[in-house]
Structure formats: C-alpha cells, structure tokens
Short mmCIF file of C-alpha atoms in Angstrom, two decimals:
data_model
loop_
_atom_site.label_atom_id
_atom_site.label_comp_id
_atom_site.label_asym_id
_atom_site.label_seq_id
_atom_site.Cartn_x
_atom_site.Cartn_y
_atom_site.Cartn_z
CA UNK A 1 267.36 140.77 179.36
CA UNK A 2 266.57 142.60 175.68
CA UNK A 3 269.57 142.00 173.40
CA UNK A 4 270.63 145.54 172.75
CA UNK A 5 272.12 145.15 169.52
CA UNK A 6 269.02 143.86 167.23
CA UNK A 7 267.11 146.87 168.87
CA UNK A 8 269.32 149.41 167.88
CA UNK A 9 269.82 147.80 164.13
CA UNK A 10 265.92 147.69 163.94
CA UNK A 11 265.64 151.12 165.11
CA UNK A 12 267.43 152.39 161.58
CA UNK A 13 266.76 149.74 159.05
CA UNK A 14 264.57 151.27 156.71
CA UNK A 15 264.60 154.66 157.96
CA UNK A 16 264.92 156.98 154.79
CA UNK A 17 262.50 159.41 156.78
CA UNK A 18 264.80 159.61 159.74
CA UNK A 19 267.98 160.24 157.86
CA UNK A 20 268.36 163.69 159.18
CA UNK A 21 268.68 162.09 162.54
CA UNK A 22 272.12 160.86 161.58
CA UNK A 23 272.73 164.13 159.48
CA UNK A 24 272.88 166.23 161.87
CA UNK A 25 270.32 168.34 159.93
CA UNK A 26 266.87 169.05 160.83
CA UNK A 27 265.51 171.50 158.82
CA UNK A 28 266.09 175.02 157.86
CA UNK A 29 269.15 176.54 159.66
CA UNK A 30 268.24 180.01 158.78
CA UNK A 31 268.15 181.55 162.30
CA UNK A 32 270.92 182.91 164.18
CA UNK A 33 272.28 181.29 166.89
CA UNK A 34 269.59 180.64 169.89
CA UNK A 35 267.70 183.92 169.55
CA UNK A 36 264.40 182.05 170.41
CA UNK A 37 265.89 180.09 173.21
CA UNK A 38 267.20 183.18 174.85
CA UNK A 39 264.59 185.57 174.34
CA UNK A 40 261.53 183.02 175.64
CA UNK A 41 261.25 179.86 177.87
CA UNK A 42 264.42 180.07 180.37
CA UNK A 43 263.85 181.42 183.76
CA UNK A 44 265.67 184.69 185.48
CA UNK A 45 268.08 182.07 187.36
CA UNK A 46 268.98 180.09 184.24
CA UNK A 47 269.65 183.40 182.45
CA UNK A 48 271.52 184.39 185.23
CA UNK A 49 273.70 181.50 185.39
CA UNK A 50 274.65 181.25 181.87
CA UNK A 51 275.78 184.76 181.70
CA UNK A 52 277.86 184.43 184.93
CA UNK A 53 279.77 181.92 183.22
CA UNK A 54 280.41 184.19 180.38
CA UNK A 55 281.65 186.88 182.44
CA UNK A 56 283.94 184.42 184.01
CA UNK A 57 285.45 184.26 180.26
CA UNK A 58 285.83 187.77 179.99
CA UNK A 59 287.40 188.27 183.15
CA UNK A 60 289.92 186.09 182.61
CA UNK A 61 290.67 186.83 179.06
CA UNK A 62 290.95 190.67 180.11
CA UNK A 63 293.94 189.89 182.47
CA UNK A 64 296.04 187.92 179.50
CA UNK A 65 298.01 189.92 177.64
CA UNK A 66 298.12 188.19 173.95
CA UNK A 67 295.51 189.49 171.73
CA UNK A 68 294.48 185.62 170.67
CA UNK A 69 294.37 184.39 174.09
CA UNK A 70 290.75 185.78 174.71
CA UNK A 71 289.55 183.32 171.67
CA UNK A 72 291.53 180.26 173.54
CA UNK A 73 290.27 181.27 177.20
CA UNK A 74 287.10 180.85 175.39
CA UNK A 75 287.55 177.92 173.40
CA UNK A 76 288.83 176.14 176.47
CA UNK A 77 285.82 176.96 178.66
CA UNK A 78 283.43 175.84 176.04
CA UNK A 79 285.34 172.42 175.77
CA UNK A 80 285.24 172.14 179.34
CA UNK A 81 282.10 172.82 179.65
CA UNK A 82 280.81 170.03 177.46
CA UNK A 83 283.19 167.66 179.24
CA UNK A 84 281.17 168.57 182.03
CA UNK A 85 277.60 168.20 180.45
CA UNK A 86 278.50 165.68 178.29
CA UNK A 87 277.62 165.03 174.33
CA UNK A 88 274.36 164.67 174.66
CA UNK A 89 272.70 167.90 175.30
CA UNK A 90 269.05 166.95 175.18
CA UNK A 91 269.39 165.11 178.35
CA UNK A 92 271.17 167.58 180.16
CA UNK A 93 269.44 170.22 182.34
CA UNK A 94 268.00 173.56 180.88
CA UNK A 95 270.70 175.68 182.69
CA UNK A 96 273.74 173.10 181.05
CA UNK A 97 272.41 173.39 177.62
CA UNK A 98 271.91 177.32 177.97
CA UNK A 99 275.64 177.58 179.46
CA UNK A 100 277.06 175.53 176.53
CA UNK A 101 275.17 177.75 173.99
CA UNK A 102 276.55 180.92 175.84
CA UNK A 103 279.73 179.55 175.33
CA UNK A 104 279.68 178.63 172.19
CA UNK A 105 278.67 182.38 171.72
CA UNK A 106 281.75 183.57 173.19
CA UNK A 107 283.63 181.53 170.98
CA UNK A 108 282.08 182.54 167.76
CA UNK A 109 282.40 186.40 168.59
CA UNK A 110 286.10 185.96 168.44
CA UNK A 111 285.99 184.70 164.71
CA UNK A 112 283.26 187.13 163.67
CA UNK A 113 285.74 190.03 165.81
CA UNK A 114 288.68 188.86 163.74
CA UNK A 115 290.87 188.61 166.74
CA UNK A 116 291.95 184.86 165.33
CA UNK A 117 294.90 185.04 163.45
CA UNK A 118 293.74 183.24 160.55
CA UNK A 119 289.83 183.32 160.91
CA UNK A 120 287.59 185.06 158.54
CA UNK A 121 283.90 185.38 158.97
CA UNK A 122 283.39 182.61 156.14
CA UNK A 123 282.93 179.46 158.09
CA UNK A 124 280.91 177.44 155.37
CA UNK A 125 283.92 177.63 152.96
CA UNK A 126 286.53 176.36 155.14
CA UNK A 127 288.27 173.46 153.96
CA UNK A 128 287.20 170.16 155.43
CA UNK A 129 289.08 167.02 155.28
CA UNK A 130 289.53 163.52 157.27
CA UNK A 131 287.59 162.49 160.43
CA UNK A 132 286.04 165.02 162.56
CA UNK A 133 284.33 163.78 166.06
CA UNK A 134 281.22 165.20 167.73
CA UNK A 135 281.79 166.84 170.96
CA UNK A 136 278.37 168.17 171.91
CA UNK A 137 274.74 168.08 170.30
CA UNK A 138 271.87 169.68 171.35
CA UNK A 139 269.64 167.28 169.25
CA UNK A 140 267.08 165.05 170.40
CA UNK A 141 267.83 162.78 167.64
CA UNK A 142 270.21 159.98 166.98
CA UNK A 143 272.50 162.67 165.32
CA UNK A 144 273.80 163.25 169.37
CA UNK A 145 274.80 159.81 169.55
CA UNK A 146 272.22 158.92 172.32
CA UNK A 147 269.65 156.66 171.98
CA UNK A 148 266.85 155.73 174.36
CA UNK A 149 267.03 159.02 176.31
CA UNK A 150 270.67 159.25 176.44
CA UNK A 151 270.80 155.88 178.29
CA UNK A 152 273.33 154.66 175.56
CA UNK A 153 275.60 156.96 173.63
CA UNK A 154 277.43 156.02 170.86
CA UNK A 155 280.61 157.75 169.14
CA UNK A 156 279.46 160.15 166.39
CA UNK A 157 281.91 160.78 163.69
CA UNK A 158 282.17 163.04 160.19
CA UNK A 159 284.69 161.85 157.72
CA UNK A 160 285.11 163.97 154.59
CA UNK A 161 286.50 162.07 151.35
CA UNK A 162 286.23 165.10 149.57
CA UNK A 163 284.62 169.14 148.74
CA UNK A 164 281.36 167.16 148.09
CA UNK A 165 280.96 163.64 150.16
CA UNK A 166 281.36 162.92 153.62
CA UNK A 167 279.98 160.05 155.96
CA UNK A 168 278.26 160.63 159.24
CA UNK A 169 279.12 157.28 161.07
CA UNK A 170 277.47 156.32 165.08
CA UNK A 171 279.28 153.71 166.58
CA UNK A 172 277.84 151.52 169.81
CA UNK A 173 280.21 148.83 170.29
CA UNK A 174 280.30 146.33 167.25
CA UNK A 175 277.20 148.46 165.52
CA UNK A 176 277.51 151.25 163.01
CA UNK A 177 275.36 152.83 161.10
CA UNK A 178 276.82 155.16 158.75
CA UNK A 179 274.90 158.06 156.02
CA UNK A 180 276.61 158.89 153.00
CA UNK A 181 275.84 162.68 152.21
CA UNK A 182 276.55 165.16 149.69
CA UNK A 183 277.38 169.18 150.85
CA UNK A 184 277.45 172.23 148.76
CA UNK A 185 278.49 175.64 149.77
CA UNK A 186 275.75 177.87 149.40
CA UNK A 187 277.13 181.31 151.13
CA UNK A 188 279.50 181.68 153.61
CA UNK A 189 277.75 180.37 156.59
CA UNK A 190 275.48 178.05 154.65
CA UNK A 191 275.37 174.55 153.76
CA UNK A 192 273.11 172.31 151.86
CA UNK A 193 272.94 168.68 152.44
CA UNK A 194 271.56 165.77 150.61
CA UNK A 195 271.26 162.20 151.34
CA UNK A 196 272.54 159.53 149.34
CA UNK A 197 272.89 156.17 151.23
CA UNK A 198 272.57 154.20 154.65
CA UNK A 199 274.64 151.41 156.03
CA UNK A 200 274.19 149.20 158.71
CA UNK A 201 277.24 146.98 159.63
CA UNK A 202 277.83 144.29 162.61
CA UNK A 203 280.98 143.27 164.00
CA UNK A 204 282.17 144.93 160.90
CA UNK A 205 280.04 143.08 158.37
CA UNK A 206 277.14 145.21 156.12
CA UNK A 207 273.89 143.89 157.36
CA UNK A 208 271.90 146.44 155.25
CA UNK A 209 272.41 149.11 152.58
CA UNK A 210 269.59 151.22 151.40
CA UNK A 211 268.96 154.18 149.26
CA UNK A 212 268.71 157.61 151.54
CA UNK A 213 266.15 160.45 150.71
CA UNK A 214 265.85 164.33 151.86
CA UNK A 215 268.45 166.48 153.10
CA UNK A 216 269.16 169.52 155.12
CA UNK A 217 271.39 172.41 156.04
CA UNK A 218 274.14 173.40 158.24
CA UNK A 219 274.24 177.23 159.31
CA UNK A 220 278.07 177.41 159.99
CA UNK A 221 278.98 179.69 163.16
CA UNK A 222 282.80 178.79 163.54
CA UNK A 223 285.18 176.60 161.85
CA UNK A 224 289.23 177.22 162.43
CA UNK A 225 292.22 175.86 163.58
CA UNK A 226 293.00 176.30 167.03
CA UNK A 227 295.58 175.45 169.54
CA UNK A 228 294.67 175.67 173.18
CA UNK A 229 296.68 173.93 175.85
CA UNK A 230 299.32 173.26 173.13
CA UNK A 231 296.98 170.92 171.04
CA UNK A 232 296.22 171.83 167.27
CA UNK A 233 292.56 170.92 166.09
CA UNK A 234 289.95 172.12 163.81
CA UNK A 235 287.14 173.33 165.61
CA UNK A 236 283.60 173.68 164.11
CA UNK A 237 280.14 175.25 165.76
CA UNK A 238 277.16 174.92 163.77
CA UNK A 239 273.48 175.13 164.10
CA UNK A 240 270.84 172.48 162.28
CA UNK A 241 268.85 174.41 164.12
CA UNK A 242 270.45 172.46 167.13
CA UNK A 243 273.87 173.31 168.53
CA UNK A 244 276.59 171.13 167.38
CA UNK A 245 280.29 171.36 168.16
CA UNK A 246 283.00 168.94 166.32
CA UNK A 247 286.48 168.68 166.15
CA UNK A 248 289.34 166.96 164.52
CA UNK A 249 292.51 166.82 166.29
CA UNK A 250 295.63 167.79 164.40
CA UNK A 251 298.43 166.91 166.29
CA UNK A 252 299.95 163.26 165.51
CA UNK A 253 298.81 163.45 162.00
#
C-alpha cells in the first residue's frame, strides 16, 4: 500500500507554477457568473432541473412575509444544495454543478437587488478578517480540497491577517499546505491576488518553505453577514473563474 502522505507532499513541493491551484485563482475573472456554461454544453433536462430548483426557492420565498426572508430562503437552499453535492464540485454530476450555480445566482441577486438589510453591491470591499472555510468549489484543481479525483478531500481555509495579507491552507490529516498571498482591491467586484510563499508541514513541523510566484484575481459576487436558521455568518461567493462559496461562522466568537 502506498503511503499517501509523501505522495501528497511531493505533489506540492516546488510547485510554484501551480500556486494558483491553492489560491483559488485560475486566471482572469472578468466574465460574469456562468454565461458560457449556461449558454452552451448543457442538455435541456439539466437546465430544466436547475431551473426547477430555483423556481422552488422563488415559490417558498413568496409565501414568507418579511422582506429579507427571500434572501434567507435562497441562502439556505444554497447551503442545503452544497451539503448534498459536496465540497468538490468537479467530481459531481453536470446537473448537480449547474444546480449549485443557479442556487448561487439566486443568492447573488438578493444582494444586487438591495433586499439585504446591510449589503451593498460592492462585495470586493467587504472587510475580511479571521478564518473562512471553503464550502464548495467547482475548480478541478487542489484549491477545492480534492485530490486524486476527489478520492481524498481536505479542509480548505483562508485566514486574513490584515487588509492585504492572507493565507490559504489545505489540511489533510497531518499534512498541511499553506500559501501566503497578498490581495489588492481593484474595484467594487474585483480583487487582484499575488502569491508570496508556500509552506508544507507534516505533524505540525515545517518540512519545506519556498517562494511562490504568479497571481490571479477573484471576481467577488456576494459578501455579507447573514443570519440563517439563527446562525450568524459571513457568506462569500466568488469566481476565479470557477465558482467558490466560503463561510465564516460568527456566533461563538
């Protein structure tokens, strides 16, 4: 039996050209959410299934009186969908991926429509602090936390130290791969990211540290404090161009 820890470590050692794999950056993020995917390559049955899921959200929301409940219903539906599909979207079915995309679009519309109590349509400028956990990624790369075709799935987090420096971390058992990066807000919806340093640790001890080059960008689509089911959290949705959904629980701080 192959010892998986050295294999995983080897996959990241000296991988400067693959730092985008860990930093949720896959090149230009200028395109809007999902137009190419929705316009081509999907069967009628897949599109209908996704549309039906979103229609269910609209029907439920229309029966609730509070003006912000439509947002809560949309967010809960997205979280439920992610729980069903799993963290690594690239190994899910086309229908499931499209369903998550449509559910995410329903949440994004509540921010841009101004239905949220505090949100404004400037998600890239939302203040980020502390640790955020990846809930879902459609990326086929390691930034989703999935390795070997999703057979191994690790915990992916982002830790924000200040307005510029943050760390992406992938943890699988005793193995941790951490990427330090810097971010710069370019406009209301775009953040540029530059990679700085990669650290690989086993059993809490650093085994390799090396410079990281390159960069990318995040197209921020939603970022706000939400309260769903009595739980307060920061919810973020962004494109890299793959879809990412992250959260930071606030209760119990």
